[in-house]
């Protein structure tokens, strides 16, 4: 009998040879099915063989091992991980948004239905729009893109806005370092996003939608576009969603790779065909967004949670999590970590459980020095703070943020001063340039940190850096400039030794610059 094997088509698996393994298996006569990645990235390519007891996984399979895999010679070796669904790393998780990722073929709509897909949309179509929004509000769902804004409040604002046309836009411009959940969900289960956006459209009265997807994700673009075509062919999208009479058209737009387009108003500018640039608020996009019309903008993971909210009810979703952080979050372990990948868990799991239990410490074997949570603008946290629960308020109280759920691990070789400089340099390169605190402050920040690390008027420049960070935090137009000081301040607070030797009394500044924009040398606005 021909063996049926599953080989991930996810970009992470493909990058380590999954396509070659799939081709070798096909040539050997196996029936090959392509799934998304289970998220255990250190095991890729993870090939799963169907058996009467479940799908048995084999890690790091190479094309040369295909013969041994099919003949059973890899059983009970170090590559045999057993029944994948029972793997401790997966079994400990609570997968809601990622429940189907890695389990089904990404564009198999029939399999999507068999695994609970479209139940949320069917229920939403049977409810009044106000009741759909109420379910989202009752769920406690907050924006997963980083801000944590209550989704129900935003939905209600768009629903009650008067306009001839309304839009639903999904921001899939996943640009934070150490984040990849959006990509993996789109590549592994794109119908979940399509269903979530369609539910949103029904709720707020939108007839058109756009997914803004970064050009660096070619596999995701291809998979999502194919899924959209299939959704149209089967009446999930189009003139009458599932025969309900609700119209919803969805289009995938590809961005050019500007980090700032992860900010919602910059994304809207880009969708309109203009250079991505932050807009001043008010007006908010919920009232005047794309082409001046009311627009619901949510991130991929926010919309991916919606089908479950509608299928199971808002109260069931709200029963998960802790405090005001309800439901689950999809955490992404990256950097110098032994076991990187996707961990979906209820809010409230500790940072230590993620880094030590799931992550297994560093890949280098050296002690962990720090983790950065929430992308390149998130705080650096030392092991002494690893008992922090993952929830928005606890992290805010610690001068940190959960952000998009990215957790990047660093070992003891990390230079915190260099990382602080990188934060300012990153902001200087990626700033849209519209507001002065971000555009000029980041450039000055690089210069000031360089002087501190060189020991030039160290104490005076430390004062100047703090003043500069305050200006950027309070004066920037968006989170790009407003959050850049977070990694800088956390690095300086926890590892001051990485910013050069403390100044002696004689080296203390004799001439403190008048302001952050009048320092010697460097670029001018």
Short mmCIF file of C-alpha atoms in Angstrom, two decimals:
data_model
loop_
_atom_site.label_atom_id
_atom_site.label_comp_id
_atom_site.label_asym_id
_atom_site.label_seq_id
_atom_site.Cartn_x
_atom_site.Cartn_y
_atom_site.Cartn_z
CA UNK A 1 0.00 0.00 0.00
CA UNK A 2 1.25 3.47 -0.88
CA UNK A 3 2.34 5.46 2.13
CA UNK A 4 0.71 8.84 2.71
CA UNK A 5 3.11 11.41 4.07
CA UNK A 6 2.73 15.07 5.02
CA UNK A 7 5.51 17.51 4.22
CA UNK A 8 5.20 21.19 5.26
CA UNK A 9 5.03 23.80 2.50
CA UNK A 10 5.60 26.60 5.01
CA UNK A 11 8.45 28.94 4.08
CA UNK A 12 10.45 28.01 7.19
CA UNK A 13 10.34 24.33 6.28
CA UNK A 14 11.03 25.03 2.61
CA UNK A 15 14.10 27.05 3.61
CA UNK A 16 15.67 23.91 5.10
CA UNK A 17 14.84 21.57 2.24
CA UNK A 18 11.17 20.51 2.59
CA UNK A 19 10.49 20.84 -1.15
CA UNK A 20 13.43 18.56 -1.98
CA UNK A 21 12.17 16.00 0.52
CA UNK A 22 8.66 16.20 -0.98
CA UNK A 23 10.02 15.65 -4.47
CA UNK A 24 12.08 12.67 -3.32
CA UNK A 25 9.06 11.12 -1.62
CA UNK A 26 6.94 11.57 -4.74
CA UNK A 27 9.64 9.95 -6.85
CA UNK A 28 9.73 7.04 -4.41
CA UNK A 29 6.01 6.44 -4.92
CA UNK A 30 4.59 7.96 -1.74
CA UNK A 31 1.40 10.01 -1.68
CA UNK A 32 2.58 13.43 -0.59
CA UNK A 33 0.31 15.99 1.01
CA UNK A 34 1.51 19.46 1.90
CA UNK A 35 0.53 21.04 5.20
CA UNK A 36 1.54 24.14 7.11
CA UNK A 37 4.23 23.89 9.75
CA UNK A 38 3.29 22.66 13.21
CA UNK A 39 5.50 25.45 14.52
CA UNK A 40 8.27 23.22 15.94
CA UNK A 41 10.82 24.88 13.74
CA UNK A 42 13.90 23.12 15.12
CA UNK A 43 12.47 19.84 13.79
CA UNK A 44 11.93 21.01 10.20
CA UNK A 45 11.59 19.46 7.73
CA UNK A 46 9.17 17.50 9.93
CA UNK A 47 7.70 14.72 7.81
CA UNK A 48 4.57 13.00 9.12
CA UNK A 49 3.61 9.48 8.08
CA UNK A 50 -0.03 8.43 8.36
CA UNK A 51 -0.51 5.30 10.51
CA UNK A 52 -3.52 3.70 12.23
CA UNK A 53 -2.40 5.29 15.51
CA UNK A 54 -1.97 8.79 14.10
CA UNK A 55 0.55 10.79 12.11
CA UNK A 56 4.07 9.79 13.20
CA UNK A 57 6.62 12.58 12.86
CA UNK A 58 10.24 12.33 11.73
CA UNK A 59 12.49 15.31 12.29
CA UNK A 60 15.07 16.91 10.03
CA UNK A 61 14.48 14.48 7.19
CA UNK A 62 16.78 14.84 4.17
CA UNK A 63 16.12 13.65 0.60
CA UNK A 64 18.77 10.96 1.10
CA UNK A 65 16.78 9.51 4.00
CA UNK A 66 13.53 9.06 2.10
CA UNK A 67 14.19 5.38 1.41
CA UNK A 68 14.90 4.68 5.07
CA UNK A 69 11.82 6.66 6.08
CA UNK A 70 9.49 4.65 3.85
CA UNK A 71 11.04 1.29 4.80
CA UNK A 72 10.60 2.02 8.49
CA UNK A 73 14.30 2.23 9.29
CA UNK A 74 13.87 5.63 10.97
CA UNK A 75 11.46 4.27 13.55
CA UNK A 76 12.83 4.36 17.11
CA UNK A 77 15.74 6.53 16.05
CA UNK A 78 16.47 10.01 17.31
CA UNK A 79 14.47 11.41 14.42
CA UNK A 80 11.27 9.60 15.43
CA UNK A 81 9.19 12.07 17.48
CA UNK A 82 6.14 9.80 17.82
CA UNK A 83 2.55 10.84 17.24
CA UNK A 84 2.85 14.52 16.45
CA UNK A 85 -0.43 15.53 18.10
CA UNK A 86 0.86 13.99 21.34
CA UNK A 87 4.25 15.68 21.26
CA UNK A 88 4.69 17.41 24.66
CA UNK A 89 5.60 20.71 23.03
CA UNK A 90 2.24 20.75 21.22
CA UNK A 91 0.15 18.99 23.84
CA UNK A 92 0.96 21.70 26.41
CA UNK A 93 -0.35 24.44 24.17
CA UNK A 94 -3.90 25.70 23.81
CA UNK A 95 -4.27 26.18 20.09
CA UNK A 96 -7.30 28.20 19.07
CA UNK A 97 -6.29 30.42 16.17
CA UNK A 98 -3.64 27.88 15.12
CA UNK A 99 -5.84 24.82 15.67
CA UNK A 100 -5.75 23.79 12.00
CA UNK A 101 -2.25 25.00 11.09
CA UNK A 102 -0.12 21.98 10.20
CA UNK A 103 -3.12 19.66 10.37
CA UNK A 104 -4.79 20.27 7.01
CA UNK A 105 -3.73 21.28 3.55
CA UNK A 106 -3.86 25.09 3.53
CA UNK A 107 -6.21 25.54 0.55
CA UNK A 108 -8.44 22.53 1.13
CA UNK A 109 -11.80 24.20 1.88
CA UNK A 110 -13.45 20.84 2.48
CA UNK A 111 -10.93 19.94 5.17
CA UNK A 112 -11.34 23.42 6.64
CA UNK A 113 -15.08 22.77 7.06
CA UNK A 114 -14.47 19.29 8.51
CA UNK A 115 -12.26 20.84 11.20
CA UNK A 116 -14.81 23.42 12.30
CA UNK A 117 -14.22 26.10 9.70
CA UNK A 118 -17.04 28.46 8.62
CA UNK A 119 -19.10 27.70 11.75
CA UNK A 120 -18.38 31.20 13.02
CA UNK A 121 -19.38 32.83 9.74
CA UNK A 122 -22.58 30.81 9.49
CA UNK A 123 -23.57 31.92 12.99
CA UNK A 124 -22.65 35.53 12.25
CA UNK A 125 -24.91 35.50 9.18
CA UNK A 126 -27.79 34.33 11.37
CA UNK A 127 -27.29 37.21 13.84
CA UNK A 128 -27.98 40.91 13.57
CA UNK A 129 -24.81 43.00 13.08
CA UNK A 130 -25.23 44.50 16.56
CA UNK A 131 -25.22 41.02 18.05
CA UNK A 132 -22.08 40.05 16.15
CA UNK A 133 -20.29 43.11 17.50
CA UNK A 134 -21.61 42.32 20.97
CA UNK A 135 -20.09 38.85 20.81
CA UNK A 136 -16.72 40.37 19.94
CA UNK A 137 -17.06 42.91 22.74
CA UNK A 138 -18.07 40.24 25.26
CA UNK A 139 -15.08 38.11 24.26
CA UNK A 140 -12.67 40.77 25.50
CA UNK A 141 -10.68 40.40 22.29
CA UNK A 142 -8.02 43.09 21.97
CA UNK A 143 -5.93 44.00 18.96
CA UNK A 144 -3.07 41.53 18.56
CA UNK A 145 -0.99 43.86 16.44
CA UNK A 146 0.60 45.44 19.49
CA UNK A 147 -1.66 48.21 20.77
CA UNK A 148 -4.13 45.91 22.52
CA UNK A 149 -7.08 48.17 21.72
CA UNK A 150 -10.49 46.54 22.43
CA UNK A 151 -11.68 45.09 19.12
CA UNK A 152 -15.37 45.46 19.95
CA UNK A 153 -15.04 49.22 20.49
CA UNK A 154 -13.42 49.67 17.09
CA UNK A 155 -15.99 47.44 15.37
CA UNK A 156 -18.90 49.36 16.92
CA UNK A 157 -17.43 52.68 15.81
CA UNK A 158 -17.28 51.50 12.21
CA UNK A 159 -20.69 49.86 12.38
CA UNK A 160 -22.42 53.03 13.51
CA UNK A 161 -20.59 55.30 11.04
CA UNK A 162 -22.68 56.56 8.11
CA UNK A 163 -21.16 56.11 4.64
CA UNK A 164 -21.90 54.80 1.18
CA UNK A 165 -18.96 52.41 1.33
CA UNK A 166 -17.06 50.87 4.24
CA UNK A 167 -13.90 48.81 4.21
CA UNK A 168 -12.24 46.05 6.22
CA UNK A 169 -8.45 46.07 6.02
CA UNK A 170 -6.13 43.45 7.43
CA UNK A 171 -2.65 44.65 8.23
CA UNK A 172 -0.39 41.70 7.40
CA UNK A 173 2.72 43.85 7.07
CA UNK A 174 4.50 41.78 9.70
CA UNK A 175 7.78 43.65 10.00
CA UNK A 176 8.85 43.19 13.61
CA UNK A 177 12.03 41.20 14.02
CA UNK A 178 11.33 37.87 15.69
CA UNK A 179 7.70 37.70 14.59
CA UNK A 180 6.33 35.24 12.07
CA UNK A 181 2.88 34.18 13.31
CA UNK A 182 1.00 36.15 10.63
CA UNK A 183 3.01 34.50 7.90
CA UNK A 184 2.62 31.01 9.33
CA UNK A 185 -1.12 31.36 9.76
CA UNK A 186 -1.60 32.65 6.20
CA UNK A 187 0.60 29.92 4.78
CA UNK A 188 -0.95 27.18 6.93
CA UNK A 189 -4.63 28.14 7.31
CA UNK A 190 -5.59 31.11 5.13
CA UNK A 191 -9.33 30.44 5.31
CA UNK A 192 -9.31 31.39 8.99
CA UNK A 193 -8.24 34.91 8.05
CA UNK A 194 -10.73 35.08 5.17
CA UNK A 195 -13.52 33.92 7.47
CA UNK A 196 -12.56 36.43 10.16
CA UNK A 197 -12.55 39.31 7.69
CA UNK A 198 -15.89 38.25 6.24
CA UNK A 199 -17.45 38.13 9.70
CA UNK A 200 -16.07 41.60 10.34
CA UNK A 201 -17.54 42.87 7.09
CA UNK A 202 -20.96 41.47 7.94
CA UNK A 203 -20.79 43.08 11.38
CA UNK A 204 -19.76 46.59 10.35
CA UNK A 205 -21.53 46.74 6.98
CA UNK A 206 -18.43 46.67 4.79
CA UNK A 207 -18.55 45.38 1.23
CA UNK A 208 -14.87 45.56 0.31
CA UNK A 209 -11.75 44.31 2.00
CA UNK A 210 -8.00 44.31 1.53
CA UNK A 211 -5.19 42.24 2.98
CA UNK A 212 -1.99 44.30 3.00
CA UNK A 213 0.75 41.70 2.81
CA UNK A 214 4.48 42.30 2.70
CA UNK A 215 6.39 41.45 -0.47
CA UNK A 216 8.97 39.52 1.55
CA UNK A 217 6.36 36.78 2.03
CA UNK A 218 6.02 35.26 -1.47
CA UNK A 219 4.75 31.91 -0.18
CA UNK A 220 2.06 33.61 1.88
CA UNK A 221 1.02 35.80 -1.06
CA UNK A 222 0.65 32.79 -3.32
CA UNK A 223 -1.26 30.72 -0.77
CA UNK A 224 -3.62 33.52 0.24
CA UNK A 225 -4.46 34.48 -3.33
CA UNK A 226 -5.24 30.87 -4.15
CA UNK A 227 -7.43 30.62 -1.05
CA UNK A 228 -9.29 33.80 -2.04
CA UNK A 229 -9.95 32.34 -5.50
CA UNK A 230 -11.30 29.15 -3.93
CA UNK A 231 -13.44 31.14 -1.50
CA UNK A 232 -15.00 33.00 -4.43
CA UNK A 233 -15.59 29.76 -6.31
CA UNK A 234 -17.46 28.28 -3.35
CA UNK A 235 -19.51 31.36 -2.44
CA UNK A 236 -17.65 32.25 0.75
CA UNK A 237 -16.77 35.58 -0.88
CA UNK A 238 -18.56 37.58 -3.54
CA UNK A 239 -22.02 38.94 -4.24
CA UNK A 240 -23.80 36.75 -1.70
CA UNK A 241 -21.68 35.33 1.12
CA UNK A 242 -22.87 31.75 1.66
CA UNK A 243 -26.14 32.70 -0.01
CA UNK A 244 -26.95 35.34 2.61
CA UNK A 245 -27.25 38.33 0.30
CA UNK A 246 -24.29 40.04 2.02
CA UNK A 247 -21.69 41.17 -0.49
CA UNK A 248 -18.01 41.07 0.39
CA UNK A 249 -15.12 41.31 -2.04
CA UNK A 250 -11.58 40.67 -0.87
CA UNK A 251 -8.29 41.53 -2.53
CA UNK A 252 -4.66 40.88 -1.60
CA UNK A 253 -2.39 43.91 -1.97
CA UNK A 254 1.39 43.55 -1.73
CA UNK A 255 3.42 46.17 0.12
CA UNK A 256 6.92 47.23 -0.79
CA UNK A 257 8.54 46.41 2.55
CA UNK A 258 8.37 49.67 4.49
CA UNK A 259 8.31 48.96 8.24
CA UNK A 260 6.18 52.03 8.88
CA UNK A 261 3.31 50.48 6.90
CA UNK A 262 2.71 48.26 9.90
CA UNK A 263 1.14 51.42 11.34
CA UNK A 264 -2.47 51.54 10.24
CA UNK A 265 -2.64 55.00 8.68
CA UNK A 266 0.61 54.48 6.77
CA UNK A 267 -0.83 51.25 5.46
CA UNK A 268 -3.94 53.10 4.30
CA UNK A 269 -1.77 55.63 2.47
CA UNK A 270 0.05 52.78 0.75
CA UNK A 271 -3.23 51.08 -0.19
CA UNK A 272 -4.32 54.35 -1.79
CA UNK A 273 -1.21 54.24 -3.95
CA UNK A 274 0.79 56.84 -2.06
CA UNK A 275 3.99 56.76 -0.04
CA UNK A 276 3.32 55.23 3.36
CA UNK A 277 3.23 58.08 5.86
CA UNK A 278 1.60 58.37 9.28
CA UNK A 279 -1.56 60.46 9.43
CA UNK A 280 -2.37 62.77 12.30
CA UNK A 281 -5.39 61.75 14.40
CA UNK A 282 -8.21 62.70 14.55
CA UNK A 283 -9.88 61.70 12.34
CA UNK A 284 -9.48 58.05 13.24
CA UNK A 285 -9.57 55.43 10.46
CA UNK A 286 -12.76 53.95 11.91
CA UNK A 287 -14.50 57.15 10.76
CA UNK A 288 -12.28 58.39 7.91
CA UNK A 289 -9.94 55.68 6.74
CA UNK A 290 -9.34 54.24 3.29
CA UNK A 291 -10.34 56.81 0.65
CA UNK A 292 -11.95 58.81 3.45
CA UNK A 293 -14.49 56.11 4.27
CA UNK A 294 -15.06 54.30 7.59
CA UNK A 295 -12.50 51.52 7.75
CA UNK A 296 -11.99 48.67 10.16
CA UNK A 297 -8.27 47.93 10.45
CA UNK A 298 -7.21 44.84 12.36
CA UNK A 299 -4.13 42.67 12.40
CA UNK A 300 -4.02 39.05 11.16
CA UNK A 301 -4.11 37.41 14.60
CA UNK A 302 -7.00 39.62 15.74
CA UNK A 303 -9.11 38.61 12.76
CA UNK A 304 -7.98 34.98 13.04
CA UNK A 305 -9.46 34.81 16.55
CA UNK A 306 -12.88 36.03 15.38
CA UNK A 307 -14.20 32.75 13.85
CA UNK A 308 -13.71 31.02 17.20
CA UNK A 309 -15.32 33.91 19.06
CA UNK A 310 -18.45 33.62 16.90
CA UNK A 311 -18.49 29.82 16.77
CA UNK A 312 -18.12 29.28 20.51
CA UNK A 313 -19.55 32.57 21.78
CA UNK A 314 -17.89 35.60 23.28
CA UNK A 315 -18.23 34.36 26.85
CA UNK A 316 -16.39 31.12 26.08
CA UNK A 317 -13.47 33.06 24.62
CA UNK A 318 -13.50 35.48 27.55
CA UNK A 319 -13.16 32.53 29.94
CA UNK A 320 -9.58 32.13 28.68
CA UNK A 321 -6.70 34.34 29.75
CA UNK A 322 -6.15 36.57 32.74
CA UNK A 323 -7.19 40.03 33.93
CA UNK A 324 -8.11 42.25 31.00
CA UNK A 325 -6.06 40.10 28.62
CA UNK A 326 -8.60 37.56 27.45
CA UNK A 327 -8.23 34.61 25.14
CA UNK A 328 -5.01 33.23 23.77
CA UNK A 329 -1.93 34.80 22.28
CA UNK A 330 0.32 33.29 19.65
CA UNK A 331 3.85 33.71 20.97
CA UNK A 332 6.83 33.39 18.67
CA UNK A 333 10.13 32.15 20.06
CA UNK A 334 13.16 33.25 18.10
CA UNK A 335 16.74 34.44 18.35
CA UNK A 336 19.32 32.42 20.25
CA UNK A 337 16.89 29.75 21.47
CA UNK A 338 17.18 25.98 21.45
CA UNK A 339 13.58 25.28 20.41
CA UNK A 340 12.14 28.15 18.40
CA UNK A 341 8.67 28.28 16.95
CA UNK A 342 5.02 28.95 17.68
CA UNK A 343 3.48 28.65 21.14
CA UNK A 344 -0.22 29.50 21.41
CA UNK A 345 -1.29 29.71 25.04
CA UNK A 346 -3.76 31.54 27.25
CA UNK A 347 -2.67 34.97 28.39
CA UNK A 348 -1.09 34.65 31.82
CA UNK A 349 1.60 32.12 30.94
CA UNK A 350 4.90 33.37 32.35
CA UNK A 351 7.84 34.55 30.31
CA UNK A 352 9.95 31.91 32.07
CA UNK A 353 7.68 29.10 30.85
CA UNK A 354 8.09 30.35 27.31
CA UNK A 355 11.85 30.82 27.40
CA UNK A 356 12.94 27.91 29.60
CA UNK A 357 10.22 25.27 29.28
CA UNK A 358 9.17 25.68 25.67
CA UNK A 359 12.33 27.32 24.36
CA UNK A 360 14.80 25.16 26.28
CA UNK A 361 17.16 28.07 26.91
CA UNK A 362 19.70 29.26 24.39
CA UNK A 363 20.85 27.44 21.28
CA UNK A 364 24.45 28.28 22.18
CA UNK A 365 24.16 26.65 25.60
CA UNK A 366 25.28 29.84 27.32
CA UNK A 367 23.14 31.46 30.04
CA UNK A 368 20.30 33.68 28.91
CA UNK A 369 21.15 37.32 29.36
CA UNK A 370 17.97 38.93 28.09
CA UNK A 371 14.86 38.58 26.00
CA UNK A 372 13.24 41.26 23.93
CA UNK A 373 9.47 41.00 23.88
CA UNK A 374 7.27 42.77 21.36
CA UNK A 375 9.57 43.39 18.42
CA UNK A 376 12.48 45.76 17.88
CA UNK A 377 10.74 48.51 19.86
CA UNK A 378 10.03 46.28 22.86
CA UNK A 379 11.90 46.26 26.16
CA UNK A 380 14.85 44.04 27.01
CA UNK A 381 14.08 42.00 30.10
CA UNK A 382 16.64 40.21 32.31
CA UNK A 383 16.03 36.71 33.80
CA UNK A 384 15.06 38.36 37.10
CA UNK A 385 11.84 39.47 35.38
CA UNK A 386 11.02 36.16 33.71
CA UNK A 387 8.18 35.46 36.15
CA UNK A 388 6.16 38.24 34.57
CA UNK A 389 2.82 36.92 33.33
CA UNK A 390 2.20 37.55 29.66
CA UNK A 391 -0.58 40.10 29.79
CA UNK A 392 -0.86 43.66 28.61
CA UNK A 393 -1.19 45.34 32.00
CA UNK A 394 1.58 43.40 33.77
CA UNK A 395 4.01 44.22 31.00
CA UNK A 396 2.99 47.88 30.91
CA UNK A 397 3.60 48.10 34.67
CA UNK A 398 7.11 46.75 34.04
CA UNK A 399 7.74 49.40 31.34
CA UNK A 400 7.50 46.73 28.67
CA UNK A 401 4.95 45.53 26.17
CA UNK A 402 3.58 42.25 24.85
CA UNK A 403 3.32 43.69 21.35
CA UNK A 404 2.76 41.14 18.63
CA UNK A 405 3.97 38.31 20.87
CA UNK A 406 7.52 38.00 19.56
CA UNK A 407 10.07 36.76 22.10
CA UNK A 408 13.71 37.02 21.02
CA UNK A 409 16.31 35.35 23.23
CA UNK A 410 19.90 36.56 23.74
CA UNK A 411 22.73 34.80 25.54
CA UNK A 412 25.41 36.37 27.70
CA UNK A 413 27.41 37.56 24.69
CA UNK A 414 24.77 40.22 23.92
CA UNK A 415 26.01 43.80 24.03
CA UNK A 416 23.07 45.79 25.43
CA UNK A 417 24.66 49.10 24.48
CA UNK A 418 24.96 48.01 20.87
CA UNK A 419 21.35 46.87 20.89
CA UNK A 420 20.21 50.23 22.25
CA UNK A 421 22.12 51.93 19.46
CA UNK A 422 20.48 49.57 16.97
CA UNK A 423 17.02 50.63 18.19
CA UNK A 424 17.79 54.27 17.40
CA UNK A 425 19.45 53.38 14.11
CA UNK A 426 16.49 51.21 13.11
CA UNK A 427 14.10 54.07 13.84
CA UNK A 428 16.24 56.51 11.87
CA UNK A 429 16.15 54.23 8.83
CA UNK A 430 12.50 53.24 9.02
CA UNK A 431 10.91 56.52 10.14
CA UNK A 432 8.44 57.94 7.62
CA UNK A 433 9.92 61.35 8.47
CA UNK A 434 6.68 63.16 9.12
CA UNK A 435 7.28 64.17 12.74
CA UNK A 436 10.43 65.75 14.15
CA UNK A 437 10.80 63.76 17.39
CA UNK A 438 11.02 60.50 15.44
CA UNK A 439 12.91 61.73 12.37
CA UNK A 440 15.50 63.84 14.16
CA UNK A 441 15.40 62.24 17.59
CA UNK A 442 16.46 58.83 16.33
CA UNK A 443 19.45 60.25 14.47
CA UNK A 444 20.49 62.23 17.53
CA UNK A 445 19.96 59.12 19.62
CA UNK A 446 22.57 57.19 17.66
CA UNK A 447 25.04 60.04 18.10
CA UNK A 448 24.40 60.39 21.82
CA UNK A 449 24.75 56.66 22.50
CA UNK A 450 28.00 56.63 20.53
CA UNK A 451 29.36 59.41 22.74
CA UNK A 452 28.26 57.63 25.91
CA UNK A 453 29.95 54.40 24.85
CA UNK A 454 33.08 56.32 23.90
CA UNK A 455 33.18 57.96 27.34
CA UNK A 456 32.76 61.46 25.94
CA UNK A 457 31.06 63.63 28.56
CA UNK A 458 29.34 60.45 29.66
CA UNK A 459 27.22 61.82 32.50
CA UNK A 460 26.07 64.82 30.50
CA UNK A 461 25.15 62.66 27.54
CA UNK A 462 23.24 60.26 29.76
CA UNK A 463 21.11 63.21 30.85
CA UNK A 464 20.72 64.25 27.24
CA UNK A 465 19.71 60.72 26.20
CA UNK A 466 17.02 60.62 28.87
CA UNK A 467 15.72 64.00 27.74
CA UNK A 468 15.73 62.85 24.14
CA UNK A 469 13.84 59.64 25.01
CA UNK A 470 11.19 61.64 26.86
CA UNK A 471 10.76 63.94 23.86
CA UNK A 472 10.38 61.01 21.47
CA UNK A 473 7.95 59.19 23.74
CA UNK A 474 5.68 62.17 24.30
CA UNK A 475 6.07 64.01 21.02
CA UNK A 476 6.09 61.40 18.25
CA UNK A 477 3.10 61.09 15.98
CA UNK A 478 2.90 57.29 16.20
CA UNK A 479 4.34 54.31 18.05
CA UNK A 480 7.41 54.16 15.81
CA UNK A 481 9.11 57.10 17.46
CA UNK A 482 7.12 56.81 20.67
CA UNK A 483 8.31 53.31 21.49
CA UNK A 484 11.90 53.45 20.27
CA UNK A 485 13.06 54.70 23.69
CA UNK A 486 11.69 51.55 25.35
CA UNK A 487 14.53 49.20 24.35
CA UNK A 488 17.06 51.97 24.91
CA UNK A 489 15.95 52.72 28.45
CA UNK A 490 15.56 49.07 29.42
CA UNK A 491 19.04 48.24 28.14
CA UNK A 492 20.51 51.16 30.06
CA UNK A 493 18.60 50.28 33.23
CA UNK A 494 19.58 46.62 33.38
CA UNK A 495 23.03 46.61 31.79
CA UNK A 496 24.65 50.03 32.36
CA UNK A 497 28.06 48.37 32.15
CA UNK A 498 27.46 47.83 28.42
CA UNK A 499 27.39 51.58 27.89
CA UNK A 500 31.02 52.10 28.79
CA UNK A 501 32.79 52.70 32.06
CA UNK A 502 31.13 55.09 34.51
CA UNK A 503 32.52 58.58 34.29
CA UNK A 504 34.93 59.85 36.89
CA UNK A 505 34.21 63.13 38.62
CA UNK A 506 36.69 64.96 36.42
CA UNK A 507 35.09 63.62 33.28
CA UNK A 508 31.59 64.87 34.03
CA UNK A 509 30.30 67.23 31.39
CA UNK A 510 31.57 70.71 31.27
CA UNK A 511 29.27 71.75 28.46
CA UNK A 512 25.87 70.12 28.35
CA UNK A 513 24.26 70.69 24.90
CA UNK A 514 21.34 73.09 24.91
CA UNK A 515 18.93 70.56 23.41
CA UNK A 516 18.70 67.31 21.52
CA UNK A 517 18.77 69.19 18.21
CA UNK A 518 21.85 71.26 18.86
CA UNK A 519 24.50 68.62 19.48
CA UNK A 520 27.85 68.81 17.75
CA UNK A 521 28.08 67.05 14.42
CA UNK A 522 25.66 64.57 12.91
CA UNK A 523 22.73 65.00 10.59
CA UNK A 524 20.28 67.86 10.74
CA UNK A 525 16.59 67.61 9.94
#
